[in-house]
PDB file of C-alpha atoms in Angstrom:
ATOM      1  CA  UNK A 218       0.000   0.000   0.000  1.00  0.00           C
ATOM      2  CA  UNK A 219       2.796   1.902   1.206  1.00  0.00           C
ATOM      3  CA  UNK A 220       4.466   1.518  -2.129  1.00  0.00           C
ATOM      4  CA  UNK A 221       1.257   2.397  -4.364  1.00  0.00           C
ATOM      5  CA  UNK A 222       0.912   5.633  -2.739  1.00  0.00           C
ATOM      6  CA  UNK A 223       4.859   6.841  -3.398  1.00  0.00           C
ATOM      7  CA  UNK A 224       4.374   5.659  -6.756  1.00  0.00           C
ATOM      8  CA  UNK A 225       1.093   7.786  -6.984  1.00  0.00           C
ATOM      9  CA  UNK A 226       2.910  10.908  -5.353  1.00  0.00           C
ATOM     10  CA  UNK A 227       5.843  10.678  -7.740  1.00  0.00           C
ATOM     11  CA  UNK A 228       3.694  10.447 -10.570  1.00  0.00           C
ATOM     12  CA  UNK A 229       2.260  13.947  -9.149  1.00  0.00           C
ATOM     13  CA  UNK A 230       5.262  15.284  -8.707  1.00  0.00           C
ATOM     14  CA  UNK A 231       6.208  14.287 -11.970  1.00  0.00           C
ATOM     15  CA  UNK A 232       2.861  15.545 -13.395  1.00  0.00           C
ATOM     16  CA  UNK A 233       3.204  19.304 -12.257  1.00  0.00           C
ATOM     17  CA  UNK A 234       6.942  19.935 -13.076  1.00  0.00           C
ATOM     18  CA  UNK A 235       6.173  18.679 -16.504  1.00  0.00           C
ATOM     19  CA  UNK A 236       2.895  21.117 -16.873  1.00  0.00           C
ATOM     20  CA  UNK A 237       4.464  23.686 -15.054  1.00  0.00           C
ATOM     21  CA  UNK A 238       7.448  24.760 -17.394  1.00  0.00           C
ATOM     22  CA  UNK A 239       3.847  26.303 -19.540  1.00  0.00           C
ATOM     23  CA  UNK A 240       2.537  28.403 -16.762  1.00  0.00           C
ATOM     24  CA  UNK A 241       3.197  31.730 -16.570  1.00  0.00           C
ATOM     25  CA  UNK A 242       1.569  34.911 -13.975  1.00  0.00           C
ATOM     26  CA  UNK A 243      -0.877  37.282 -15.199  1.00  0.00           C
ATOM     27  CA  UNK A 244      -0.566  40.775 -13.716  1.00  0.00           C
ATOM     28  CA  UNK A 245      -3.926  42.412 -15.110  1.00  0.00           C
ATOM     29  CA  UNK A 246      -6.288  43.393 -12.432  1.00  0.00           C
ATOM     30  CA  UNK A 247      -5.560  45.202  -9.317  1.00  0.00           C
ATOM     31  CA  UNK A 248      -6.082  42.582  -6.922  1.00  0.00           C
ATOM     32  CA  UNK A 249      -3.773  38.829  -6.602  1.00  0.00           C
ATOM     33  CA  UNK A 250      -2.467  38.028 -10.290  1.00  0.00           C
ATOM     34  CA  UNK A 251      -4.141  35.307 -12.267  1.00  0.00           C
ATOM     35  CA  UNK A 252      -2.314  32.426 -14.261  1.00  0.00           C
ATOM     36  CA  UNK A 253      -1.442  31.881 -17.958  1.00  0.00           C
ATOM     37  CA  UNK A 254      -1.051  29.070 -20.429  1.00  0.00           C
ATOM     38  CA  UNK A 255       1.817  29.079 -23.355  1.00  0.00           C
ATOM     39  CA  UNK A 256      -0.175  28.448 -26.164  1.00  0.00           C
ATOM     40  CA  UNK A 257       0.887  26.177 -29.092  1.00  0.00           C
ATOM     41  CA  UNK A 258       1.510  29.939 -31.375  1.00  0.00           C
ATOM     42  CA  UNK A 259       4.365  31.873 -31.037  1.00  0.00           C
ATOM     43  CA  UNK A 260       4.201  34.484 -27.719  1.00  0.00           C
ATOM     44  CA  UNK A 261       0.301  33.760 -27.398  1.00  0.00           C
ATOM     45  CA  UNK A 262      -0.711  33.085 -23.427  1.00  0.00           C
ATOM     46  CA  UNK A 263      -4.146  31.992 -22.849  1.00  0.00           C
ATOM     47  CA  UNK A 264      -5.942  33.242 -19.729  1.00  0.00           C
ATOM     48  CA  UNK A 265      -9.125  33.574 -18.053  1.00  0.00           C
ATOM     49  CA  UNK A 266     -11.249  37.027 -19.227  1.00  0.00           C
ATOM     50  CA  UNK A 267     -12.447  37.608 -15.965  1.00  0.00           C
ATOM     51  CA  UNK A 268      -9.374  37.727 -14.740  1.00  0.00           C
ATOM     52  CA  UNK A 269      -7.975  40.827 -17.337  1.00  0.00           C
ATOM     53  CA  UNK A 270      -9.605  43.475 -15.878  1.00  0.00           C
ATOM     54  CA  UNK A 271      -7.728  46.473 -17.641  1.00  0.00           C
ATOM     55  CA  UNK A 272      -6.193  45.960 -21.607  1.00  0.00           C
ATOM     56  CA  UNK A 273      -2.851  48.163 -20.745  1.00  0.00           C
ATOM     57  CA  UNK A 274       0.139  47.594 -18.490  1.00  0.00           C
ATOM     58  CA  UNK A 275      -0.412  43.825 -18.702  1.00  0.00           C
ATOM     59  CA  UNK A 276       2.821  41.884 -17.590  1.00  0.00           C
ATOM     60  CA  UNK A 277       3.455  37.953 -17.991  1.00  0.00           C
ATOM     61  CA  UNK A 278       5.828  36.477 -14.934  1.00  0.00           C
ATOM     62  CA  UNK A 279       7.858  33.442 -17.092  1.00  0.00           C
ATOM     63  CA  UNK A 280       8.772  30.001 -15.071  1.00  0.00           C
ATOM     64  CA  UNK A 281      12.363  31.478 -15.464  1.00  0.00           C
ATOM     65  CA  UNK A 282      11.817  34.846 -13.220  1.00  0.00           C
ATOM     66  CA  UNK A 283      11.362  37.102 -15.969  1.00  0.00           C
ATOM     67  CA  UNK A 284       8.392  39.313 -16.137  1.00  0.00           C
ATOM     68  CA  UNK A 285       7.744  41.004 -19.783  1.00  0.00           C
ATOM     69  CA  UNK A 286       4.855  43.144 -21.419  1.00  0.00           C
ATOM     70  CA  UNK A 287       1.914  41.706 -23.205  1.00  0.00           C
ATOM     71  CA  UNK A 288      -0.590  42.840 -25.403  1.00  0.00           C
ATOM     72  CA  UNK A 289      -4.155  41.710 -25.199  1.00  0.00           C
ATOM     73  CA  UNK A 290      -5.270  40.560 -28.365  1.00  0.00           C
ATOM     74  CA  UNK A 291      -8.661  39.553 -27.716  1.00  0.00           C
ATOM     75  CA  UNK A 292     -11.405  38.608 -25.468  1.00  0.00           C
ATOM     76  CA  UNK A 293     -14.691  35.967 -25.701  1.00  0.00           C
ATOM     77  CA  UNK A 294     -16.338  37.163 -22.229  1.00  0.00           C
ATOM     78  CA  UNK A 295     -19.529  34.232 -23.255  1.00  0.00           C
ATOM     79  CA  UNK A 296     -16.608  31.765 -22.579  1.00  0.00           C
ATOM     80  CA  UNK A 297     -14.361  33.204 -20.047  1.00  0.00           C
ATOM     81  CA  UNK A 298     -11.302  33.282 -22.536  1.00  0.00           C
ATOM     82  CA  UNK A 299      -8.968  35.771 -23.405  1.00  0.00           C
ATOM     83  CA  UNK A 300      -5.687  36.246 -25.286  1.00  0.00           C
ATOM     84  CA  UNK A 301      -2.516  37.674 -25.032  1.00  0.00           C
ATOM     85  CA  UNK A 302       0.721  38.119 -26.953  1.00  0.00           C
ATOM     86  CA  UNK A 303       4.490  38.451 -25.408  1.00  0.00           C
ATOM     87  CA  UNK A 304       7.930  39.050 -27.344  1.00  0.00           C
ATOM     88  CA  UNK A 305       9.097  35.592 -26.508  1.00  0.00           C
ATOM     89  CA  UNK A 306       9.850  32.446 -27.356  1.00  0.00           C
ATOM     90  CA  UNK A 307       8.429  29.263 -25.425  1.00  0.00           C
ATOM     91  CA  UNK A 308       7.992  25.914 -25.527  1.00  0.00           C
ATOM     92  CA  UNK A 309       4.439  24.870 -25.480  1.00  0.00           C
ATOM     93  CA  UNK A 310       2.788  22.383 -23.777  1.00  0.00           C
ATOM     94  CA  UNK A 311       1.582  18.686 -24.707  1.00  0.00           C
ATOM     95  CA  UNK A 312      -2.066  18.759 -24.404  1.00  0.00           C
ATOM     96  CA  UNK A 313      -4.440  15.965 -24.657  1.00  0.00           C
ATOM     97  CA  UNK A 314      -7.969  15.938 -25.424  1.00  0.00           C
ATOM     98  CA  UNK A 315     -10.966  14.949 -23.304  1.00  0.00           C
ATOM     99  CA  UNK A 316     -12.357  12.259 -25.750  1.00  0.00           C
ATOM    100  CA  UNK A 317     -10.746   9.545 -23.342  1.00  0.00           C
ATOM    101  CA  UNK A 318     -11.521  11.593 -20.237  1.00  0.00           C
ATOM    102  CA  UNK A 319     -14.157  10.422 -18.007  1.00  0.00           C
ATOM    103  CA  UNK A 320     -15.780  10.851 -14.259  1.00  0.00           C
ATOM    104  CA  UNK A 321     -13.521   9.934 -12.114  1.00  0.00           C
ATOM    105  CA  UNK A 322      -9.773   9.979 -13.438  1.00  0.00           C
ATOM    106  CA  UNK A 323      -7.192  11.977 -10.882  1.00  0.00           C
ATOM    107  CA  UNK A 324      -6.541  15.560 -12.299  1.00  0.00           C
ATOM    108  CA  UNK A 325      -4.546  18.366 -10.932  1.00  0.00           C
ATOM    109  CA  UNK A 326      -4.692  21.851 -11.484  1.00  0.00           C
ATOM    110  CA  UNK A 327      -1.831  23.940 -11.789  1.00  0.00           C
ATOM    111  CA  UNK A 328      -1.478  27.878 -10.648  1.00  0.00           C
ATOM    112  CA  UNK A 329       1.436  30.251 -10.719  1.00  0.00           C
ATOM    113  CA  UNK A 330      -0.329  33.316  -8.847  1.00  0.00           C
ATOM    114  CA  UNK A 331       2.872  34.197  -7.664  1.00  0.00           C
ATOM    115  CA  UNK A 332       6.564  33.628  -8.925  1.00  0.00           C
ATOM    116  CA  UNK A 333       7.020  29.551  -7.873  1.00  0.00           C
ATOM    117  CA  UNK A 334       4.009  27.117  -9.199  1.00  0.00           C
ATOM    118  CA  UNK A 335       1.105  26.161  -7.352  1.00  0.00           C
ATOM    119  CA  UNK A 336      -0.658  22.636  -7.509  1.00  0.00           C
ATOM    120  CA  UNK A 337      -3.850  21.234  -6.207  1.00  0.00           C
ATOM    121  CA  UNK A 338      -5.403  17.912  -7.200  1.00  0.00           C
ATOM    122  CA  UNK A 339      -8.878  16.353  -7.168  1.00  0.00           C
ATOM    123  CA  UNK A 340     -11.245  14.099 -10.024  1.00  0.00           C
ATOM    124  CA  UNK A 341     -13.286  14.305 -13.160  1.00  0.00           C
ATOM    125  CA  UNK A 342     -16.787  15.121 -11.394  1.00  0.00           C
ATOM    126  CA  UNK A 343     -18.913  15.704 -14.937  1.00  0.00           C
ATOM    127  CA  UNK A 344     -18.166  16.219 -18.490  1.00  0.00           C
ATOM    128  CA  UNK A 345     -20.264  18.121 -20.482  1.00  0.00           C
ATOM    129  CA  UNK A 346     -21.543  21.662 -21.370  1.00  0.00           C
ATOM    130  CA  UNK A 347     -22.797  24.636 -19.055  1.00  0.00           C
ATOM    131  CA  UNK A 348     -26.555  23.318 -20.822  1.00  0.00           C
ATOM    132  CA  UNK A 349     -28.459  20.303 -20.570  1.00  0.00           C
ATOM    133  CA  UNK A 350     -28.716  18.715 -24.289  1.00  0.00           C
ATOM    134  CA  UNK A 351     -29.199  15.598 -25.628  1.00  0.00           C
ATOM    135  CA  UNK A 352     -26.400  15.963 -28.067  1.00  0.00           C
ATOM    136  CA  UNK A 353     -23.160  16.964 -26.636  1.00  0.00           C
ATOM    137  CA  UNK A 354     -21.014  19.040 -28.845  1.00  0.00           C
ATOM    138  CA  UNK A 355     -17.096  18.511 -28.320  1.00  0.00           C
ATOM    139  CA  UNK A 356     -16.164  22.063 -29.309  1.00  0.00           C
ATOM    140  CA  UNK A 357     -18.656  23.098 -26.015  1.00  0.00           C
ATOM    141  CA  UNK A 358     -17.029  20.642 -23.650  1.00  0.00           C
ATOM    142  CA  UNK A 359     -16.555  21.052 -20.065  1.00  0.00           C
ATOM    143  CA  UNK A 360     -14.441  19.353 -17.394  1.00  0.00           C
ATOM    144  CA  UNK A 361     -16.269  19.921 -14.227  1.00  0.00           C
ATOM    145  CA  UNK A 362     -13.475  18.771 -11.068  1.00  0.00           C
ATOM    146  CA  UNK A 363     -13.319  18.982  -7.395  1.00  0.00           C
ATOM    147  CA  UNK A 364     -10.475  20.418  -7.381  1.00  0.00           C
ATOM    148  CA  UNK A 365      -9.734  23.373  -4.916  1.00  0.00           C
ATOM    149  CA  UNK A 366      -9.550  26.724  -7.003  1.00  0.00           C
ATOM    150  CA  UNK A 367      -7.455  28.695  -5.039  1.00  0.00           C
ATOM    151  CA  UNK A 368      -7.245  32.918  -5.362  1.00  0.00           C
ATOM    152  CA  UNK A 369      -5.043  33.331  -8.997  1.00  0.00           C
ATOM    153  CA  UNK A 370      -5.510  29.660 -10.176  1.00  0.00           C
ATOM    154  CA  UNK A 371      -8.037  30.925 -13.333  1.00  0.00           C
ATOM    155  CA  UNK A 372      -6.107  30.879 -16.530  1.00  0.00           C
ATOM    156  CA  UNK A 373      -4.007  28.241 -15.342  1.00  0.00           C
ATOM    157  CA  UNK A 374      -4.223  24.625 -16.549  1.00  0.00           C
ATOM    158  CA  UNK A 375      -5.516  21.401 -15.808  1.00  0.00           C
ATOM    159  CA  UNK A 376      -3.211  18.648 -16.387  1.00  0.00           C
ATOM    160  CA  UNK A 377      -3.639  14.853 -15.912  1.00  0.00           C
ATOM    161  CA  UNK A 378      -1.673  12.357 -14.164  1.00  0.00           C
ATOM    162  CA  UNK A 379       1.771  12.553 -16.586  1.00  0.00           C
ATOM    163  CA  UNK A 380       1.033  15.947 -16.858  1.00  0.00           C
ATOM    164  CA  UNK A 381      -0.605  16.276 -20.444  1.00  0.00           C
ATOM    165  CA  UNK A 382      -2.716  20.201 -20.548  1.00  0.00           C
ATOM    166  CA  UNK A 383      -6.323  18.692 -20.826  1.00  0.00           C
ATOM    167  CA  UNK A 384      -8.084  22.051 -20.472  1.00  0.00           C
ATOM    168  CA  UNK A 385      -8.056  26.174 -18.895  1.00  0.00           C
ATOM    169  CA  UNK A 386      -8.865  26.405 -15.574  1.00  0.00           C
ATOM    170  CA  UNK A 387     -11.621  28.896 -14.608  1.00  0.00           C
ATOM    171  CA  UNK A 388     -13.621  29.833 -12.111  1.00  0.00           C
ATOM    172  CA  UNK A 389     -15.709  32.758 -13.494  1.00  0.00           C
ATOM    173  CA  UNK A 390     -17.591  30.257 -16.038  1.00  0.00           C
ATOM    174  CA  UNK A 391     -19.897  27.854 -13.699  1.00  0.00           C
ATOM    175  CA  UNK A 392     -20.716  29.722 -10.429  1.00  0.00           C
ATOM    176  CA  UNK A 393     -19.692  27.761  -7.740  1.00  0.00           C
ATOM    177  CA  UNK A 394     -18.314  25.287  -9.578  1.00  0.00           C
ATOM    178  CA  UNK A 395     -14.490  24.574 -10.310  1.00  0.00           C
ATOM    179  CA  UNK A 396     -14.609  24.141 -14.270  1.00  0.00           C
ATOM    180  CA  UNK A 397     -12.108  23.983 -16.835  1.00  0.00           C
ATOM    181  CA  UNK A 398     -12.309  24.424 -20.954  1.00  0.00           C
ATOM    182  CA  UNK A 399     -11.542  21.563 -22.419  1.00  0.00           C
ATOM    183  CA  UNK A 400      -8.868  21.973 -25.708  1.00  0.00           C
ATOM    184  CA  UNK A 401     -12.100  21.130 -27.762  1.00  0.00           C
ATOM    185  CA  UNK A 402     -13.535  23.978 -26.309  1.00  0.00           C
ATOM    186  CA  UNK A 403     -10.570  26.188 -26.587  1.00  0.00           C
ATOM    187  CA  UNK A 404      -8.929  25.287 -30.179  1.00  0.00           C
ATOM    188  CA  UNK A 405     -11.307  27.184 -32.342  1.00  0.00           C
ATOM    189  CA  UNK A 406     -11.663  30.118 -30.300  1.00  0.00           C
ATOM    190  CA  UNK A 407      -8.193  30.757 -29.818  1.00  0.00           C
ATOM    191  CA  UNK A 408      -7.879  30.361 -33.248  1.00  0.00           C
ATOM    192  CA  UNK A 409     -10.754  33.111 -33.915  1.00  0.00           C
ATOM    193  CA  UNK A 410      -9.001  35.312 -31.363  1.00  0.00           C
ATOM    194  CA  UNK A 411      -5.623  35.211 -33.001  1.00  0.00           C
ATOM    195  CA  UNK A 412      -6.755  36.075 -36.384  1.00  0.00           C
ATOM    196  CA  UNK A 413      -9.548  38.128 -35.785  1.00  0.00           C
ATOM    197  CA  UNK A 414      -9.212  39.850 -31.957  1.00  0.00           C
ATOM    198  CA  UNK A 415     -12.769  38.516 -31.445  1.00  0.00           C
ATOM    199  CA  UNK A 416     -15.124  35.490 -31.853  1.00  0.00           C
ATOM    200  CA  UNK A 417     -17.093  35.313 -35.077  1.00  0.00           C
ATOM    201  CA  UNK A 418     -20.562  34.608 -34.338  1.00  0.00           C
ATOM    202  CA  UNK A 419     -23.206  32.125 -36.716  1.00  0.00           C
ATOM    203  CA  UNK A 420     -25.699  34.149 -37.624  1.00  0.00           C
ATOM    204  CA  UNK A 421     -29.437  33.462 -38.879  1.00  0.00           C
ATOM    205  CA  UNK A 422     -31.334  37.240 -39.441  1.00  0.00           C
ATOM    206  CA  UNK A 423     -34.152  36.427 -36.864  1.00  0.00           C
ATOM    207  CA  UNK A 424     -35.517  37.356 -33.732  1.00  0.00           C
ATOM    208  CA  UNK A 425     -36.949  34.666 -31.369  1.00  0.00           C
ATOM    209  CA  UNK A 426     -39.168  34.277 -28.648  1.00  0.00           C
ATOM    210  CA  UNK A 427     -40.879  31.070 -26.567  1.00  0.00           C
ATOM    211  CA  UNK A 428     -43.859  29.787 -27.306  1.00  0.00           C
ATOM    212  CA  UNK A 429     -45.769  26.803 -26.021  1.00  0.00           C
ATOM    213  CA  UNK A 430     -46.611  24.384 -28.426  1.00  0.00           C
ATOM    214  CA  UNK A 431     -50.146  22.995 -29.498  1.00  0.00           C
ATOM    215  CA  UNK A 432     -51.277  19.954 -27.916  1.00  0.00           C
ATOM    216  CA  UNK A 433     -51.025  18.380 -31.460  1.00  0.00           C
ATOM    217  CA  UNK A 434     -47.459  19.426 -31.568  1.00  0.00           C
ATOM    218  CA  UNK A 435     -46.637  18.826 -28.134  1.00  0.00           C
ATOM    219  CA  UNK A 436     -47.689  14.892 -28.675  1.00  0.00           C
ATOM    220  CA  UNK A 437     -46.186  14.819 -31.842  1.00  0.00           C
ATOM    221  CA  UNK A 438     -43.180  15.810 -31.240  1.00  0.00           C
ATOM    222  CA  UNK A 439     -42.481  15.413 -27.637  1.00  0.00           C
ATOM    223  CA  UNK A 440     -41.281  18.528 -26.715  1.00  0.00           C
ATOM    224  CA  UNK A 441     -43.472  21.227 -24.963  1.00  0.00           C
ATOM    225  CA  UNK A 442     -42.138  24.653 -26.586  1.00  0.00           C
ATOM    226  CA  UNK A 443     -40.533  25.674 -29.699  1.00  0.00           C
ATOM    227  CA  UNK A 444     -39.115  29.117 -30.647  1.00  0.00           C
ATOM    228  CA  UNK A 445     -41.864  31.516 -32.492  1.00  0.00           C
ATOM    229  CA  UNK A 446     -40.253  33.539 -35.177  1.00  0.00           C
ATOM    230  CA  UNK A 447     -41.365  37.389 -34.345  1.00  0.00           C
ATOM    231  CA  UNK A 448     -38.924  38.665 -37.175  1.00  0.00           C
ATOM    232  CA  UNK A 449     -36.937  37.698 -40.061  1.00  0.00           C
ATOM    233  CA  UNK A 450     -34.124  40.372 -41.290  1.00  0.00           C
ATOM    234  CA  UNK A 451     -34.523  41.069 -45.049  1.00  0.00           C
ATOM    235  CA  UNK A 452     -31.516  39.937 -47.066  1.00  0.00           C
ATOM    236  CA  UNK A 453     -30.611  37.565 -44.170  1.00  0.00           C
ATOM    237  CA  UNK A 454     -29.614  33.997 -44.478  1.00  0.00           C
ATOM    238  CA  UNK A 455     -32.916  32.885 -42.918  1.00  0.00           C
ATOM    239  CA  UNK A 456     -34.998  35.054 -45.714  1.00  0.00           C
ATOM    240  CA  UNK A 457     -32.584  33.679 -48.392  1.00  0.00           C
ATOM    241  CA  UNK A 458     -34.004  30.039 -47.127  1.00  0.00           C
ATOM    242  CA  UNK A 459     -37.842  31.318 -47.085  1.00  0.00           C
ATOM    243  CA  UNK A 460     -38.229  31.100 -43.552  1.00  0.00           C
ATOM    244  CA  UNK A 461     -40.872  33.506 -42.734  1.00  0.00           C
ATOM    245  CA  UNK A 462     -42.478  35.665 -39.721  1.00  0.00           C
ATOM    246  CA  UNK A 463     -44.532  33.733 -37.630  1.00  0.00           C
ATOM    247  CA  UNK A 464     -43.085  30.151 -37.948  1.00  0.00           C
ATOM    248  CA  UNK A 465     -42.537  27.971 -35.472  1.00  0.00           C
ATOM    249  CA  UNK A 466     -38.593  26.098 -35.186  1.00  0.00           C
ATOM    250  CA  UNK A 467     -38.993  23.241 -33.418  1.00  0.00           C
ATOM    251  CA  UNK A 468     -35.204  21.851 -34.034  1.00  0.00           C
ATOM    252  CA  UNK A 469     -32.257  22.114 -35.293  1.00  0.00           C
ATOM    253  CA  UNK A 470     -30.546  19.388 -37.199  1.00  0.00           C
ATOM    254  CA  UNK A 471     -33.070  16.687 -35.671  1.00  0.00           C
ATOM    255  CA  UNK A 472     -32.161  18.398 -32.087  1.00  0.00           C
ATOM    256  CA  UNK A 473     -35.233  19.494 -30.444  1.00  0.00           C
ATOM    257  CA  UNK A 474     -35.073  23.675 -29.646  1.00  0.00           C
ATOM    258  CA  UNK A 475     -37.212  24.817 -26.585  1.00  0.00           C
ATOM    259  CA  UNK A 476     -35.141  28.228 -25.667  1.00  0.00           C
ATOM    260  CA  UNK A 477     -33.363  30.664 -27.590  1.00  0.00           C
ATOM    261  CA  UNK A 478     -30.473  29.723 -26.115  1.00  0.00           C
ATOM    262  CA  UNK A 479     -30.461  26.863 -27.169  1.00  0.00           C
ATOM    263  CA  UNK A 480     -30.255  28.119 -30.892  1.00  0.00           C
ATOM    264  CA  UNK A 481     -27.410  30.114 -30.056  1.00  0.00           C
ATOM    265  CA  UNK A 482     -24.917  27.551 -28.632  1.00  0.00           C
ATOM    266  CA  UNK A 483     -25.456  25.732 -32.358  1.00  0.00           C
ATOM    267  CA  UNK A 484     -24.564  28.916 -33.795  1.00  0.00           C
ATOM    268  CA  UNK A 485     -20.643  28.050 -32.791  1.00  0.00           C
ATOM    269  CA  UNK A 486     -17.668  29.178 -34.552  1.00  0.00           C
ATOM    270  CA  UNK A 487     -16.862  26.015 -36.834  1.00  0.00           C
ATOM    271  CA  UNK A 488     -21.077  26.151 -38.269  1.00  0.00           C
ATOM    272  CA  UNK A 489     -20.452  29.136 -40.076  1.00  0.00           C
ATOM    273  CA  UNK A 490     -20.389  28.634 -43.420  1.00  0.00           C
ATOM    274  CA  UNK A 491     -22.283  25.139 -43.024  1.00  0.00           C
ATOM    275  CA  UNK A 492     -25.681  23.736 -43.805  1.00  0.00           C
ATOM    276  CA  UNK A 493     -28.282  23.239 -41.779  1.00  0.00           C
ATOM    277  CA  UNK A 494     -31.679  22.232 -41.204  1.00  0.00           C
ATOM    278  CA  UNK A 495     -34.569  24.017 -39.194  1.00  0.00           C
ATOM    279  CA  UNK A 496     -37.599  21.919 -38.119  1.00  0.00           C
ATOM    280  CA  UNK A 497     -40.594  24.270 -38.754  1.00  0.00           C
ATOM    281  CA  UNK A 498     -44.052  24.314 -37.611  1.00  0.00           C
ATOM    282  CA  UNK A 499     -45.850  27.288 -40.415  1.00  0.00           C
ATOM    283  CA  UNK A 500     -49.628  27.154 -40.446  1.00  0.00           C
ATOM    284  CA  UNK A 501     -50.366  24.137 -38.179  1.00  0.00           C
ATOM    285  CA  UNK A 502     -48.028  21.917 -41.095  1.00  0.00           C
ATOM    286  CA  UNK A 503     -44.535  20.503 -39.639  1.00  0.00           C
ATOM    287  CA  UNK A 504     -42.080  21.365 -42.566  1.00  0.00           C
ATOM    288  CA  UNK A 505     -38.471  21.375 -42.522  1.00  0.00           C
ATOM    289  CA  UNK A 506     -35.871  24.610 -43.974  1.00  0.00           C
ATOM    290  CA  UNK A 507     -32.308  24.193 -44.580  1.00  0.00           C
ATOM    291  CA  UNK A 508     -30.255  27.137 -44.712  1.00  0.00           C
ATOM    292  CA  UNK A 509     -26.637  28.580 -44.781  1.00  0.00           C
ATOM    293  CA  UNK A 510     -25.014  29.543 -41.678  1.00  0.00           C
ATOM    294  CA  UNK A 511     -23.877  33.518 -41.953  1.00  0.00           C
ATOM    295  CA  UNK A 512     -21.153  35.301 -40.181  1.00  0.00           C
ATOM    296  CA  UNK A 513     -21.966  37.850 -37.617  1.00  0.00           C
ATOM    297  CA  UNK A 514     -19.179  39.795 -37.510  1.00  0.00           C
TER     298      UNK A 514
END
């Protein structure tokens, strides 16, 4: 037993001076710094948003001691993400994606608040996204842990146990809840970030609002409201594709709909410029409208 447990605390050891030559501090807010990732670009340092409260005088603390300027070059607040950009060269991390992840595997999360590393361990509690849906989308995948966020940990990463970067620590995404972004999550958007400065949005040219559905439709398709159309934005993709004022969308790509919101987290950055279908209810007749996914810029 004795022997099992050394093994599992070397491991750790192991684990965190591996992930920790990619942390850096984030001095950007008035209060205790934040932590950093090196990112697989060039001088790019991932960090939490929340914790990047002013966009001037922002200085990274390197592993090595040295503390240099950054620039911010962009922000997703919906996601708690934002970028920055040093005049150095680092070595980035080895990350690993969550695909093999699962409830229950030992993770540790890594800080650098101050100038030496911080660690703090605990398990995969849930994987998923901040909504309930029956279809799971990768690129919104969270890693929900038990681990112990301590003051300037956001930003920083979570590692598993050989110290692979599975995801951003954050804890201004899930209230009360120790989360971190999975590199599903984070790929595209830091992608977005770095060539644009901000996240593209899918866009549709309509307005929405809740309605409850007939009892016809309610039986039929299981599924007590649907999103009414109240306007449709001339020129738009959703006028290109005939969709009209006063229909009813019921899903999206065979995925039932009940709240806007639920529209907009299939409006992600990687379906622009994609097909898809709407499930309509126009007149009392289910029908079904496929249309091009625009870019709201």
């Amino acid at each position: 037993m004795s022997m099992t447990l050394e093994l599992l605390s070397e491991s750790f050891v192991e684990a965190v001076a591996n992930g920790s030559k990619h942390v850096v501090r984030v001095e950007a807010r008035r209060r205790i710094p934040a932590s950093g990732i090196v990112w697989k670009e060039k001088g790019l340092i991932l960090t939490a948003n929340h914790a990047v409260q002013r966009e001037e005088r922002i200085r990274v603390g390197l592993p090595s001691g040295e503390s240099l300027d950054a620039e911010l070059v962009g922000r997703d607040p919906r996601h708690d993400i934002a970028l920055l950009r040093i005049e150095a060269e680092m070595a980035n991390g080895a990350w690993r994606t969550s695909e093999k992840l699962r409830v229950g595997h030992l993770v540790l999360a890594l800080g650098r608040p101050a100038q030496d590393v911080m660690a703090t361990h605990g398990i995969v509690g849930a994987l998923g996204s901040s909504r309930r849906k029956r279809k799971p989308n990768p690129s919104e995948r969270i890693i929900q842990t038990d681990v112990v966020m301590y003051p300037g940990f956001s930003g920083g990463p979570l590692v598993d146990a050989e110290g692979l970067i599975l995801g951003m620590n954050t804890s201004g995404l899930l209230r009360g809840i120790s989360a971190a972004l999975s590199l599903e999550m984070l790929e595209p958007r830091v992608t977005a970030l770095s060539q644009y400065g901000y996240i593209r949005k899918g866009y549709l040219g309509i307005s929405l609002q809740p309605v409850r559905l007939s009892p016809h439709g309610r039986e039929k398709l299981q599924q007590e409201t649907g999103l009414l159309i109240a306007a449709v934005e001339e020129g738009s993709p959703a006028s290109e594709a005939g969709v009209l004022q006063g229909d009813i969308i019921t899903s999206i790509d065979d995925e039932p709909l009940r709240f806007p919101d639920d529209l907009l987290d299939h409006l992600h950055i990687d379906q622009i410029g994609k097909r898809i279908s709407l499930g309509i209810i126009r007149a009392g007749q289910f029908d079904s409208v496929t249309l091009l996914v625009g870019d709201k810029s």
